[in-house]
């Protein structure tokens, strides 16, 4: 099977497994796992933040960060397609008692003026207290769209004026940096907290790191324990993350080139009504009105290709470590066959 459902489906490479097998470990809840500590320190230093926290998932790093930034009854500003709202099981509401305020967005990205417009009036007791602005880079529902750092700096200024925290769901931040030419230090600067996934494009089996100020991460460590996320000899997993940082960052450009090839092929097909402009590893296409999504996905599946439904007429395909040039060529051939034979 060529699995384009998500970049989470990658399996650890033999070299990554070897790194995991020989990792030094200890009890991380006692703060004694050297490999976890090394990963947390490395990620924090990379983004110019004081401290890091290794967690089981990107959902967990987001949920912990938002929990620490807020009190029950507070409000979080985000795009309506944001993972923190749409794909975390209602966690923001259940774990932190927060509501959300959506900002009109261009494929997941909004401006400083739009963010400012969404902020509640803190002096009006009718309104929820706005506490956090959260952005997602790259934006998943935006088709892997990449934020502009200057635009984010404008949002930072708005947050400063209104005393708000700025959080980034950077599940695919390394994908963004592979195309925008910015460094981790550049991206680290405007944010109070950043969540970075190791198990997406970077190809580790498990894990995400939250970075932020020392006091913030101290509180986050307590919340992680409360959420049941204190892990013991987690260095085995952290070793996969360290290996990914060493070996799987530069290659993200290959995933992006393959996604681009897929986009070009899709645009030539009569049954494809459109494709969101591809910048990173996510390809979101809209099928023609007479081409039902479920039948299309089934036809692909019968030919050994997996993708996911992403809306009434939309399909998502994601390139990753386990999809090579030959696989993309097969996908493109198969898409062409489906044009001829339905
Ligand atoms: C995958 C993803 C996450 C985290 O998901 P987990 O499966 O919990 O690791 C967070 N944000 C975005 C945008 C994602 O795509």
XYZ file of N, CA and C and ligand atoms in Angstrom, residues 6-8 56-62 81-84 87-88 136-141 169-172 195 197 199-200 207-208 282 316, ligand 1:
117
model
N -1.650 10.289 5.944
C -1.047 11.258 6.865
C 0.451 11.026 6.935
N 1.183 12.046 7.379
C 2.619 11.851 7.628
C 2.861 11.211 9.000
N 1.806 10.806 9.672
C 1.970 10.069 10.942
C 2.184 8.582 10.718
N 3.728 12.812 24.933
C 3.339 11.661 24.119
C 2.819 12.052 22.742
N 2.259 13.243 22.614
C 1.651 13.613 21.333
C 1.579 15.129 21.188
N 1.283 15.556 19.968
C 1.085 16.979 19.718
C -0.201 17.473 20.357
N -1.177 16.619 20.426
C -2.399 16.983 21.144
C -2.049 17.293 22.597
N -1.212 16.454 23.183
C -0.861 16.674 24.590
C -0.068 17.970 24.784
N 0.897 18.241 23.918
C 1.665 19.484 24.096
C 0.762 20.705 23.914
N -0.139 20.662 22.930
C -1.078 21.783 22.751
C -1.985 21.930 23.968
N -10.417 26.040 11.512
C -9.901 24.723 11.142
C -8.787 24.247 12.061
N -8.469 25.039 13.085
C -7.305 24.742 13.924
C -7.411 23.371 14.599
N -6.304 22.674 14.593
C -6.232 21.361 15.242
C -6.638 21.461 16.707
N -6.219 22.505 17.398
C -6.505 22.635 18.848
C -8.000 22.638 19.130
N -9.569 18.944 16.197
C -9.059 17.569 16.163
C -8.475 17.128 17.507
N -8.879 17.750 18.586
C -8.309 17.325 19.871
C -9.401 16.856 20.827
N -1.348 27.995 13.777
C -0.912 26.657 13.361
C -0.027 26.794 12.128
N 1.213 26.347 12.218
C 2.185 26.505 11.122
C 2.985 25.209 10.950
N 2.822 24.554 9.783
C 1.926 24.840 8.697
C 0.476 24.584 9.113
N -0.452 25.155 8.357
C -1.861 24.926 8.654
C -2.339 23.680 7.917
N -2.804 22.709 8.707
C -3.250 21.447 8.118
C -4.458 21.665 7.206
N -5.525 22.246 7.733
C -6.716 22.452 6.894
C -6.480 23.533 5.836
N 0.945 26.012 17.400
C 0.873 24.588 17.118
C 1.792 24.367 15.930
N 3.023 24.005 16.238
C 4.029 23.808 15.191
C 4.226 22.338 14.879
N 3.115 21.620 14.786
C 3.212 20.181 14.471
C 4.097 19.972 13.243
N 3.948 20.877 12.257
C 4.754 20.772 11.026
C 5.619 22.023 10.828
N 4.603 24.118 20.240
C 4.514 22.660 20.242
C 5.069 22.156 18.918
N 5.988 18.680 16.664
C 5.806 17.219 16.572
C 7.036 16.534 15.988
N 6.576 13.186 15.341
C 5.963 12.006 14.723
C 5.224 12.319 13.433
N 5.409 13.540 12.912
C 4.815 13.863 11.608
C 5.923 13.738 10.560
N 5.783 11.252 19.809
C 6.333 12.354 20.574
C 6.233 13.732 19.981
N 6.225 14.668 20.907
C 6.134 16.079 20.589
C 6.834 16.816 21.728
N 1.416 18.714 2.159
C -0.013 18.403 2.187
C -0.651 18.824 0.862
N -7.521 14.590 1.079
C -6.165 14.997 1.461
C -5.180 13.875 1.180
C -1.023 15.959 14.018
C -1.220 17.323 14.502
C -1.147 17.635 15.865
C -0.872 16.618 16.934
O -1.439 15.402 16.728
P -1.066 14.113 17.594
O -1.586 13.036 16.727
O -1.773 14.260 18.863
O 0.414 14.077 17.765
C -1.314 18.937 16.239
N -1.542 19.897 15.330
C -1.603 19.645 14.017
C -1.817 20.766 13.063
C -1.463 18.357 13.558
O -1.532 18.107 12.250
